[in-house]
């Protein structure tokens, strides 16, 4: 989709369709009022008839409204006037995108930037419109044979410009949306296509697409030399070779980088501690953390952001096999700490700990890992909110703020010392599970043992990276949060 900026009022706009808002008591947005006045009260008449009430996401497509230059007017419900929530706004955008993408309209102009969404700026609304529209348009087709093209797709969407900053908001929105779609696509691919080697090839491709990105791939022999026995122990039960993928984005000379470590478990069967059969297909999504790193690097490279970011992706499968990890096995991590593997299904932390240790060589300003790490985070926060844990409160606060700014929100859980004894082992320096209670916290506590030398935060995205059920698919989260964090980080350093 192409996005453009327009300063033409709704009544004289030359698009195939103009989009204006209606609120839940039948009130009209400013541009809707103009159209209503020009057409001698037509919108009020239609609303009085009861065809649209203004509930968030309701739509009504009108044709040939009198005295209006555009042939179509799309009314969309935006909830309570002056109290439209981000959720209402997203439902409205999603709805108009779906309606227009299947109508005769080729171009449309949105006047929704003029409505009040909490205290969001017009540029936020522009950016969010693009992100939400692209999400609504995303369709997975890679492994389907009977793909029908949309009959009459919407190809251009314009934004009514009110405060002059719409162009950069448009570019930002597009870069984030493209990054999210890359994350979605990698995540949705099945485990037999999206293997560690496939991810490594994708990283090489990203390096070829952007001059600012340099990719390095480490194979198992190189990881062996580095002493990454914890990571390699997870991969031993798999026929697919593990990869350590490093994507280096250089946008700010020799500044210390932000390192993003993404869990790239391309299929998690649980290993010898095998998972139950039901829903196991969804464990192809156990690489969504790495997908968000790919998406974020694609977005910042497209935007040429003045910052250095290193993406580190430990990638492996976790399978049952004669050579797989067994409960009770003890491995030595790259950091030298021995780990008793009491549950082979707690494999994420086993590959992440070595990747975190590896990150130290970049002299990072901060390290953030992103991982579908625990089912327990879904119990704690559901599918709405990402779990956040950190060894530094300023970094935690910056990530919470980035989540609020981008409306891709996280919530912090504590990793106080009090939890650490749950990881005690009789036979090794640390156990890989923390027993009953606080499963997400003890997982983060495990990681914290490998991040003592730097500022670190952990995002547990097990609940937010994909949705199950009829609309099963990856969400592209937390790409918006991560890009926002990097944008804010650049601002605070100015
Ligand atoms: N990839 C899973 C976490 C997960 C589970 C994500 C369900 C999304 C939905 C992770 O490797 C795992 O299996 N974690 C275990 C840890 C447990 C064995 C301590 C879990 O959460 O059950
Ligand atoms: Mn697991
Ligand atoms: Zn896993």
JSON list of N, CA, C and O in Angstrom, two decimals, residues 44-94:
[
{"chain": "A", "resi": 44, "resn": "UNK", "atom": "N", "xyz": [-26.66, 12.93, 9.13]},
{"chain": "A", "resi": 44, "resn": "UNK", "atom": "CA", "xyz": [-27.55, 12.87, 10.29]},
{"chain": "A", "resi": 44, "resn": "UNK", "atom": "C", "xyz": [-28.79, 12.03, 9.99]},
{"chain": "A", "resi": 44, "resn": "UNK", "atom": "O", "xyz": [-29.27, 11.28, 10.83]},
{"chain": "A", "resi": 45, "resn": "UNK", "atom": "N", "xyz": [-29.28, 12.18, 8.77]},
{"chain": "A", "resi": 45, "resn": "UNK", "atom": "CA", "xyz": [-30.47, 11.42, 8.36]},
{"chain": "A", "resi": 45, "resn": "UNK", "atom": "C", "xyz": [-30.17, 9.91, 8.39]},
{"chain": "A", "resi": 45, "resn": "UNK", "atom": "O", "xyz": [-30.96, 9.12, 8.93]},
{"chain": "A", "resi": 46, "resn": "UNK", "atom": "N", "xyz": [-29.01, 9.55, 7.82]},
{"chain": "A", "resi": 46, "resn": "UNK", "atom": "CA", "xyz": [-28.62, 8.13, 7.78]},
{"chain": "A", "resi": 46, "resn": "UNK", "atom": "C", "xyz": [-28.44, 7.58, 9.19]},
{"chain": "A", "resi": 46, "resn": "UNK", "atom": "O", "xyz": [-28.90, 6.47, 9.51]},
{"chain": "A", "resi": 47, "resn": "UNK", "atom": "N", "xyz": [-27.81, 8.38, 10.04]},
{"chain": "A", "resi": 47, "resn": "UNK", "atom": "CA", "xyz": [-27.56, 7.93, 11.41]},
{"chain": "A", "resi": 47, "resn": "UNK", "atom": "C", "xyz": [-28.89, 7.78, 12.16]},
{"chain": "A", "resi": 47, "resn": "UNK", "atom": "O", "xyz": [-29.09, 6.80, 12.89]},
{"chain": "A", "resi": 48, "resn": "UNK", "atom": "N", "xyz": [-29.79, 8.72, 11.94]},
{"chain": "A", "resi": 48, "resn": "UNK", "atom": "CA", "xyz": [-31.11, 8.66, 12.60]},
{"chain": "A", "resi": 48, "resn": "UNK", "atom": "C", "xyz": [-31.87, 7.39, 12.20]},
{"chain": "A", "resi": 48, "resn": "UNK", "atom": "O", "xyz": [-32.66, 6.86, 12.98]},
{"chain": "A", "resi": 49, "resn": "UNK", "atom": "N", "xyz": [-31.60, 6.90, 11.01]},
{"chain": "A", "resi": 49, "resn": "UNK", "atom": "CA", "xyz": [-32.25, 5.69, 10.55]},
{"chain": "A", "resi": 49, "resn": "UNK", "atom": "C", "xyz": [-31.73, 4.45, 11.28]},
{"chain": "A", "resi": 49, "resn": "UNK", "atom": "O", "xyz": [-32.29, 3.36, 11.20]},
{"chain": "A", "resi": 50, "resn": "UNK", "atom": "N", "xyz": [-30.58, 4.62, 11.93]},
{"chain": "A", "resi": 50, "resn": "UNK", "atom": "CA", "xyz": [-30.07, 3.53, 12.78]},
{"chain": "A", "resi": 50, "resn": "UNK", "atom": "C", "xyz": [-29.11, 2.56, 12.13]},
{"chain": "A", "resi": 50, "resn": "UNK", "atom": "O", "xyz": [-28.79, 1.53, 12.71]},
{"chain": "A", "resi": 51, "resn": "UNK", "atom": "N", "xyz": [-28.63, 2.86, 10.90]},
{"chain": "A", "resi": 51, "resn": "UNK", "atom": "CA", "xyz": [-27.74, 1.92, 10.24]},
{"chain": "A", "resi": 51, "resn": "UNK", "atom": "C", "xyz": [-26.33, 1.90, 10.82]},
{"chain": "A", "resi": 51, "resn": "UNK", "atom": "O", "xyz": [-25.59, 0.95, 10.62]},
{"chain": "A", "resi": 52, "resn": "UNK", "atom": "N", "xyz": [-25.96, 2.95, 11.50]},
{"chain": "A", "resi": 52, "resn": "UNK", "atom": "CA", "xyz": [-24.67, 2.97, 12.19]},
{"chain": "A", "resi": 52, "resn": "UNK", "atom": "C", "xyz": [-24.83, 3.71, 13.51]},
{"chain": "A", "resi": 52, "resn": "UNK", "atom": "O", "xyz": [-25.51, 4.75, 13.56]},
{"chain": "A", "resi": 53, "resn": "UNK", "atom": "N", "xyz": [-24.27, 3.12, 14.56]},
{"chain": "A", "resi": 53, "resn": "UNK", "atom": "CA", "xyz": [-24.45, 3.73, 15.89]},
{"chain": "A", "resi": 53, "resn": "UNK", "atom": "C", "xyz": [-23.20, 4.42, 16.38]},
{"chain": "A", "resi": 53, "resn": "UNK", "atom": "O", "xyz": [-23.22, 5.13, 17.37]},
{"chain": "A", "resi": 54, "resn": "UNK", "atom": "N", "xyz": [-22.07, 4.13, 15.74]},
{"chain": "A", "resi": 54, "resn": "UNK", "atom": "CA", "xyz": [-20.82, 4.76, 16.18]},
{"chain": "A", "resi": 54, "resn": "UNK", "atom": "C", "xyz": [-19.99, 3.89, 17.11]},
{"chain": "A", "resi": 54, "resn": "UNK", "atom": "O", "xyz": [-18.98, 4.33, 17.65]},
{"chain": "A", "resi": 55, "resn": "UNK", "atom": "N", "xyz": [-20.44, 2.63, 17.29]},
{"chain": "A", "resi": 55, "resn": "UNK", "atom": "CA", "xyz": [-19.61, 1.69, 18.07]},
{"chain": "A", "resi": 55, "resn": "UNK", "atom": "C", "xyz": [-18.29, 1.48, 17.35]},
{"chain": "A", "resi": 55, "resn": "UNK", "atom": "O", "xyz": [-18.26, 1.40, 16.12]},
{"chain": "A", "resi": 56, "resn": "UNK", "atom": "N", "xyz": [-17.20, 1.32, 18.12]},
{"chain": "A", "resi": 56, "resn": "UNK", "atom": "CA", "xyz": [-15.88, 1.20, 17.51]},
{"chain": "A", "resi": 56, "resn": "UNK", "atom": "C", "xyz": [-15.83, 0.04, 16.52]},
{"chain": "A", "resi": 56, "resn": "UNK", "atom": "O", "xyz": [-16.19, -1.08, 16.86]},
{"chain": "A", "resi": 57, "resn": "UNK", "atom": "N", "xyz": [-15.45, 0.36, 15.28]},
{"chain": "A", "resi": 57, "resn": "UNK", "atom": "CA", "xyz": [-15.27, -0.67, 14.27]},
{"chain": "A", "resi": 57, "resn": "UNK", "atom": "C", "xyz": [-16.48, -0.87, 13.37]},
{"chain": "A", "resi": 57, "resn": "UNK", "atom": "O", "xyz": [-16.40, -1.58, 12.36]},
{"chain": "A", "resi": 58, "resn": "UNK", "atom": "N", "xyz": [-17.63, -0.24, 13.72]},
{"chain": "A", "resi": 58, "resn": "UNK", "atom": "CA", "xyz": [-18.79, -0.31, 12.81]},
{"chain": "A", "resi": 58, "resn": "UNK", "atom": "C", "xyz": [-18.52, 0.54, 11.58]},
{"chain": "A", "resi": 58, "resn": "UNK", "atom": "O", "xyz": [-17.92, 1.62, 11.70]},
{"chain": "A", "resi": 59, "resn": "UNK", "atom": "N", "xyz": [-18.97, 0.10, 10.42]},
{"chain": "A", "resi": 59, "resn": "UNK", "atom": "CA", "xyz": [-18.76, 0.92, 9.22]},
{"chain": "A", "resi": 59, "resn": "UNK", "atom": "C", "xyz": [-20.04, 1.03, 8.40]},
{"chain": "A", "resi": 59, "resn": "UNK", "atom": "O", "xyz": [-20.92, 0.18, 8.47]},
{"chain": "A", "resi": 60, "resn": "UNK", "atom": "N", "xyz": [-20.12, 2.09, 7.63]},
{"chain": "A", "resi": 60, "resn": "UNK", "atom": "CA", "xyz": [-21.22, 2.23, 6.67]},
{"chain": "A", "resi": 60, "resn": "UNK", "atom": "C", "xyz": [-20.67, 2.97, 5.45]},
{"chain": "A", "resi": 60, "resn": "UNK", "atom": "O", "xyz": [-20.17, 4.10, 5.57]},
{"chain": "A", "resi": 61, "resn": "UNK", "atom": "N", "xyz": [-20.73, 2.31, 4.30]},
{"chain": "A", "resi": 61, "resn": "UNK", "atom": "CA", "xyz": [-20.20, 2.89, 3.08]},
{"chain": "A", "resi": 61, "resn": "UNK", "atom": "C", "xyz": [-21.34, 3.56, 2.30]},
{"chain": "A", "resi": 61, "resn": "UNK", "atom": "O", "xyz": [-22.32, 2.92, 1.94]},
{"chain": "A", "resi": 62, "resn": "UNK", "atom": "N", "xyz": [-21.19, 4.88, 2.09]},
{"chain": "A", "resi": 62, "resn": "UNK", "atom": "CA", "xyz": [-22.22, 5.66, 1.38]},
{"chain": "A", "resi": 62, "resn": "UNK", "atom": "C", "xyz": [-21.72, 5.99, -0.02]},
{"chain": "A", "resi": 62, "resn": "UNK", "atom": "O", "xyz": [-20.53, 6.28, -0.21]},
{"chain": "A", "resi": 63, "resn": "UNK", "atom": "N", "xyz": [-22.62, 5.99, -0.98]},
{"chain": "A", "resi": 63, "resn": "UNK", "atom": "CA", "xyz": [-22.24, 6.29, -2.37]},
{"chain": "A", "resi": 63, "resn": "UNK", "atom": "C", "xyz": [-22.86, 7.63, -2.81]},
{"chain": "A", "resi": 63, "resn": "UNK", "atom": "O", "xyz": [-23.97, 7.96, -2.41]},
{"chain": "A", "resi": 64, "resn": "UNK", "atom": "N", "xyz": [-22.14, 8.35, -3.64]},
{"chain": "A", "resi": 64, "resn": "UNK", "atom": "CA", "xyz": [-22.66, 9.56, -4.29]},
{"chain": "A", "resi": 64, "resn": "UNK", "atom": "C", "xyz": [-23.38, 10.51, -3.32]},
{"chain": "A", "resi": 64, "resn": "UNK", "atom": "O", "xyz": [-24.54, 10.87, -3.53]},
{"chain": "A", "resi": 65, "resn": "UNK", "atom": "N", "xyz": [-22.68, 10.87, -2.28]},
{"chain": "A", "resi": 65, "resn": "UNK", "atom": "CA", "xyz": [-23.27, 11.83, -1.34]},
{"chain": "A", "resi": 65, "resn": "UNK", "atom": "C", "xyz": [-23.31, 13.20, -2.03]},
{"chain": "A", "resi": 65, "resn": "UNK", "atom": "O", "xyz": [-22.31, 13.63, -2.63]},
{"chain": "A", "resi": 66, "resn": "UNK", "atom": "N", "xyz": [-24.43, 13.84, -1.95]},
{"chain": "A", "resi": 66, "resn": "UNK", "atom": "CA", "xyz": [-24.68, 15.10, -2.65]},
{"chain": "A", "resi": 66, "resn": "UNK", "atom": "C", "xyz": [-23.63, 16.17, -2.30]},
{"chain": "A", "resi": 66, "resn": "UNK", "atom": "O", "xyz": [-23.29, 16.36, -1.12]},
{"chain": "A", "resi": 67, "resn": "UNK", "atom": "N", "xyz": [-23.11, 16.85, -3.31]},
{"chain": "A", "resi": 67, "resn": "UNK", "atom": "CA", "xyz": [-22.15, 17.96, -3.16]},
{"chain": "A", "resi": 67, "resn": "UNK", "atom": "C", "xyz": [-20.77, 17.57, -2.64]},
{"chain": "A", "resi": 67, "resn": "UNK", "atom": "O", "xyz": [-19.99, 18.42, -2.25]},
{"chain": "A", "resi": 68, "resn": "UNK", "atom": "N", "xyz": [-20.48, 16.27, -2.60]},
{"chain": "A", "resi": 68, "resn": "UNK", "atom": "CA", "xyz": [-19.17, 15.80, -2.15]},
{"chain": "A", "resi": 68, "resn": "UNK", "atom": "C", "xyz": [-18.43, 15.27, -3.37]},
{"chain": "A", "resi": 68, "resn": "UNK", "atom": "O", "xyz": [-18.98, 14.47, -4.13]},
{"chain": "A", "resi": 69, "resn": "UNK", "atom": "N", "xyz": [-17.18, 15.73, -3.57]},
{"chain": "A", "resi": 69, "resn": "UNK", "atom": "CA", "xyz": [-16.46, 15.39, -4.80]},
{"chain": "A", "resi": 69, "resn": "UNK", "atom": "C", "xyz": [-16.05, 13.92, -4.88]},
{"chain": "A", "resi": 69, "resn": "UNK", "atom": "O", "xyz": [-15.98, 13.36, -5.96]},
{"chain": "A", "resi": 70, "resn": "UNK", "atom": "N", "xyz": [-15.75, 13.31, -3.73]},
{"chain": "A", "resi": 70, "resn": "UNK", "atom": "CA", "xyz": [-15.39, 11.88, -3.76]},
{"chain": "A", "resi": 70, "resn": "UNK", "atom": "C", "xyz": [-16.65, 11.04, -3.90]},
{"chain": "A", "resi": 70, "resn": "UNK", "atom": "O", "xyz": [-17.66, 11.33, -3.25]},
{"chain": "A", "resi": 71, "resn": "UNK", "atom": "N", "xyz": [-16.60, 9.99, -4.72]},
{"chain": "A", "resi": 71, "resn": "UNK", "atom": "CA", "xyz": [-17.81, 9.19, -4.95]},
{"chain": "A", "resi": 71, "resn": "UNK", "atom": "C", "xyz": [-18.28, 8.38, -3.74]},
{"chain": "A", "resi": 71, "resn": "UNK", "atom": "O", "xyz": [-19.43, 7.97, -3.69]},
{"chain": "A", "resi": 72, "resn": "UNK", "atom": "N", "xyz": [-17.38, 8.12, -2.80]},
{"chain": "A", "resi": 72, "resn": "UNK", "atom": "CA", "xyz": [-17.76, 7.33, -1.62]},
{"chain": "A", "resi": 72, "resn": "UNK", "atom": "C", "xyz": [-17.40, 8.07, -0.33]},
{"chain": "A", "resi": 72, "resn": "UNK", "atom": "O", "xyz": [-16.38, 8.72, -0.25]},
{"chain": "A", "resi": 73, "resn": "UNK", "atom": "N", "xyz": [-18.27, 7.88, 0.65]},
{"chain": "A", "resi": 73, "resn": "UNK", "atom": "CA", "xyz": [-17.96, 8.35, 2.01]},
{"chain": "A", "resi": 73, "resn": "UNK", "atom": "C", "xyz": [-18.08, 7.14, 2.92]},
{"chain": "A", "resi": 73, "resn": "UNK", "atom": "O", "xyz": [-19.13, 6.48, 2.95]},
{"chain": "A", "resi": 74, "resn": "UNK", "atom": "N", "xyz": [-17.00, 6.83, 3.62]},
{"chain": "A", "resi": 74, "resn": "UNK", "atom": "CA", "xyz": [-17.05, 5.71, 4.57]},
{"chain": "A", "resi": 74, "resn": "UNK", "atom": "C", "xyz": [-17.16, 6.26, 5.98]},
{"chain": "A", "resi": 74, "resn": "UNK", "atom": "O", "xyz": [-16.27, 6.97, 6.46]},
{"chain": "A", "resi": 75, "resn": "UNK", "atom": "N", "xyz": [-18.30, 5.95, 6.62]},
{"chain": "A", "resi": 75, "resn": "UNK", "atom": "CA", "xyz": [-18.45, 6.31, 8.02]},
{"chain": "A", "resi": 75, "resn": "UNK", "atom": "C", "xyz": [-17.90, 5.18, 8.87]},
{"chain": "A", "resi": 75, "resn": "UNK", "atom": "O", "xyz": [-18.14, 4.01, 8.58]},
{"chain": "A", "resi": 76, "resn": "UNK", "atom": "N", "xyz": [-17.15, 5.54, 9.90]},
{"chain": "A", "resi": 76, "resn": "UNK", "atom": "CA", "xyz": [-16.64, 4.50, 10.80]},
{"chain": "A", "resi": 76, "resn": "UNK", "atom": "C", "xyz": [-16.87, 4.91, 12.24]},
{"chain": "A", "resi": 76, "resn": "UNK", "atom": "O", "xyz": [-16.61, 6.05, 12.63]},
{"chain": "A", "resi": 77, "resn": "UNK", "atom": "N", "xyz": [-17.34, 3.94, 13.03]},
{"chain": "A", "resi": 77, "resn": "UNK", "atom": "CA", "xyz": [-17.57, 4.18, 14.45]},
{"chain": "A", "resi": 77, "resn": "UNK", "atom": "C", "xyz": [-16.25, 4.24, 15.19]},
{"chain": "A", "resi": 77, "resn": "UNK", "atom": "O", "xyz": [-15.36, 3.43, 14.94]},
{"chain": "A", "resi": 78, "resn": "UNK", "atom": "N", "xyz": [-16.13, 5.22, 16.09]},
{"chain": "A", "resi": 78, "resn": "UNK", "atom": "CA", "xyz": [-14.89, 5.37, 16.86]},
{"chain": "A", "resi": 78, "resn": "UNK", "atom": "C", "xyz": [-15.14, 5.42, 18.36]},
{"chain": "A", "resi": 78, "resn": "UNK", "atom": "O", "xyz": [-14.35, 5.96, 19.12]},
{"chain": "A", "resi": 79, "resn": "UNK", "atom": "N", "xyz": [-16.29, 4.88, 18.80]},
{"chain": "A", "resi": 79, "resn": "UNK", "atom": "CA", "xyz": [-16.55, 4.80, 20.24]},
{"chain": "A", "resi": 79, "resn": "UNK", "atom": "C", "xyz": [-17.00, 6.13, 20.82]},
{"chain": "A", "resi": 79, "resn": "UNK", "atom": "O", "xyz": [-17.68, 6.90, 20.16]},
{"chain": "A", "resi": 80, "resn": "UNK", "atom": "N", "xyz": [-16.58, 6.38, 22.06]},
{"chain": "A", "resi": 80, "resn": "UNK", "atom": "CA", "xyz": [-17.01, 7.59, 22.78]},
{"chain": "A", "resi": 80, "resn": "UNK", "atom": "C", "xyz": [-16.30, 8.82, 22.24]},
{"chain": "A", "resi": 80, "resn": "UNK", "atom": "O", "xyz": [-15.08, 8.84, 22.15]},
{"chain": "A", "resi": 81, "resn": "UNK", "atom": "N", "xyz": [-17.08, 9.88, 21.97]},
{"chain": "A", "resi": 81, "resn": "UNK", "atom": "CA", "xyz": [-16.46, 11.12, 21.49]},
{"chain": "A", "resi": 81, "resn": "UNK", "atom": "C", "xyz": [-15.52, 11.69, 22.54]},
{"chain": "A", "resi": 81, "resn": "UNK", "atom": "O", "xyz": [-15.84, 11.73, 23.73]},
{"chain": "A", "resi": 82, "resn": "UNK", "atom": "N", "xyz": [-14.36, 12.12, 22.09]},
{"chain": "A", "resi": 82, "resn": "UNK", "atom": "CA", "xyz": [-13.31, 12.66, 22.97]},
{"chain": "A", "resi": 82, "resn": "UNK", "atom": "C", "xyz": [-12.75, 11.62, 23.94]},
{"chain": "A", "resi": 82, "resn": "UNK", "atom": "O", "xyz": [-11.92, 11.93, 24.78]},
{"chain": "A", "resi": 83, "resn": "UNK", "atom": "N", "xyz": [-13.25, 10.39, 23.85]},
{"chain": "A", "resi": 83, "resn": "UNK", "atom": "CA", "xyz": [-12.73, 9.33, 24.72]},
{"chain": "A", "resi": 83, "resn": "UNK", "atom": "C", "xyz": [-12.42, 8.08, 23.93]},
{"chain": "A", "resi": 83, "resn": "UNK", "atom": "O", "xyz": [-12.43, 6.96, 24.47]},
{"chain": "A", "resi": 84, "resn": "UNK", "atom": "N", "xyz": [-12.17, 8.24, 22.63]},
{"chain": "A", "resi": 84, "resn": "UNK", "atom": "CA", "xyz": [-11.78, 7.08, 21.82]},
{"chain": "A", "resi": 84, "resn": "UNK", "atom": "C", "xyz": [-10.50, 6.49, 22.41]},
{"chain": "A", "resi": 84, "resn": "UNK", "atom": "O", "xyz": [-9.55, 7.21, 22.67]},
{"chain": "A", "resi": 85, "resn": "UNK", "atom": "N", "xyz": [-10.52, 5.18, 22.63]},
{"chain": "A", "resi": 85, "resn": "UNK", "atom": "CA", "xyz": [-9.31, 4.54, 23.19]},
{"chain": "A", "resi": 85, "resn": "UNK", "atom": "C", "xyz": [-8.43, 4.05, 22.03]},
{"chain": "A", "resi": 85, "resn": "UNK", "atom": "O", "xyz": [-8.88, 3.98, 20.88]},
{"chain": "A", "resi": 86, "resn": "UNK", "atom": "N", "xyz": [-7.20, 3.69, 22.37]},
{"chain": "A", "resi": 86, "resn": "UNK", "atom": "CA", "xyz": [-6.32, 3.13, 21.33]},
{"chain": "A", "resi": 86, "resn": "UNK", "atom": "C", "xyz": [-6.96, 1.88, 20.74]},
{"chain": "A", "resi": 86, "resn": "UNK", "atom": "O", "xyz": [-6.85, 1.63, 19.53]},
{"chain": "A", "resi": 87, "resn": "UNK", "atom": "N", "xyz": [-7.62, 1.10, 21.59]},
{"chain": "A", "resi": 87, "resn": "UNK", "atom": "CA", "xyz": [-8.26, -0.14, 21.13]},
{"chain": "A", "resi": 87, "resn": "UNK", "atom": "C", "xyz": [-9.39, 0.18, 20.14]},
{"chain": "A", "resi": 87, "resn": "UNK", "atom": "O", "xyz": [-9.51, -0.45, 19.09]},
{"chain": "A", "resi": 88, "resn": "UNK", "atom": "N", "xyz": [-10.21, 1.20, 20.47]},
{"chain": "A", "resi": 88, "resn": "UNK", "atom": "CA", "xyz": [-11.28, 1.63, 19.56]},
{"chain": "A", "resi": 88, "resn": "UNK", "atom": "C", "xyz": [-10.69, 2.09, 18.23]},
{"chain": "A", "resi": 88, "resn": "UNK", "atom": "O", "xyz": [-11.20, 1.77, 17.16]},
{"chain": "A", "resi": 89, "resn": "UNK", "atom": "N", "xyz": [-9.64, 2.89, 18.34]},
{"chain": "A", "resi": 89, "resn": "UNK", "atom": "CA", "xyz": [-9.02, 3.45, 17.14]},
{"chain": "A", "resi": 89, "resn": "UNK", "atom": "C", "xyz": [-8.51, 2.32, 16.25]},
{"chain": "A", "resi": 89, "resn": "UNK", "atom": "O", "xyz": [-8.78, 2.30, 15.04]},
{"chain": "A", "resi": 90, "resn": "UNK", "atom": "N", "xyz": [-7.84, 1.34, 16.86]},
{"chain": "A", "resi": 90, "resn": "UNK", "atom": "CA", "xyz": [-7.34, 0.20, 16.09]},
{"chain": "A", "resi": 90, "resn": "UNK", "atom": "C", "xyz": [-8.49, -0.58, 15.44]},
{"chain": "A", "resi": 90, "resn": "UNK", "atom": "O", "xyz": [-8.37, -1.00, 14.28]},
{"chain": "A", "resi": 91, "resn": "UNK", "atom": "N", "xyz": [-9.60, -0.78, 16.17]},
{"chain": "A", "resi": 91, "resn": "UNK", "atom": "CA", "xyz": [-10.73, -1.50, 15.56]},
{"chain": "A", "resi": 91, "resn": "UNK", "atom": "C", "xyz": [-11.27, -0.72, 14.39]},
{"chain": "A", "resi": 91, "resn": "UNK", "atom": "O", "xyz": [-11.65, -1.31, 13.37]},
{"chain": "A", "resi": 92, "resn": "UNK", "atom": "N", "xyz": [-11.33, 0.60, 14.51]},
{"chain": "A", "resi": 92, "resn": "UNK", "atom": "CA", "xyz": [-11.85, 1.43, 13.42]},
{"chain": "A", "resi": 92, "resn": "UNK", "atom": "C", "xyz": [-10.95, 1.29, 12.19]},
{"chain": "A", "resi": 92, "resn": "UNK", "atom": "O", "xyz": [-11.43, 1.07, 11.07]},
{"chain": "A", "resi": 93, "resn": "UNK", "atom": "N", "xyz": [-9.64, 1.39, 12.40]},
{"chain": "A", "resi": 93, "resn": "UNK", "atom": "CA", "xyz": [-8.71, 1.30, 11.27]},
{"chain": "A", "resi": 93, "resn": "UNK", "atom": "C", "xyz": [-8.76, -0.08, 10.62]},
{"chain": "A", "resi": 93, "resn": "UNK", "atom": "O", "xyz": [-8.78, -0.21, 9.39]},
{"chain": "A", "resi": 94, "resn": "UNK", "atom": "N", "xyz": [-8.78, -1.10, 11.45]},
{"chain": "A", "resi": 94, "resn": "UNK", "atom": "CA", "xyz": [-8.84, -2.46, 10.94]},
{"chain": "A", "resi": 94, "resn": "UNK", "atom": "C", "xyz": [-10.10, -2.64, 10.08]},
{"chain": "A", "resi": 94, "resn": "UNK", "atom": "O", "xyz": [-10.04, -3.19, 8.98]}
]
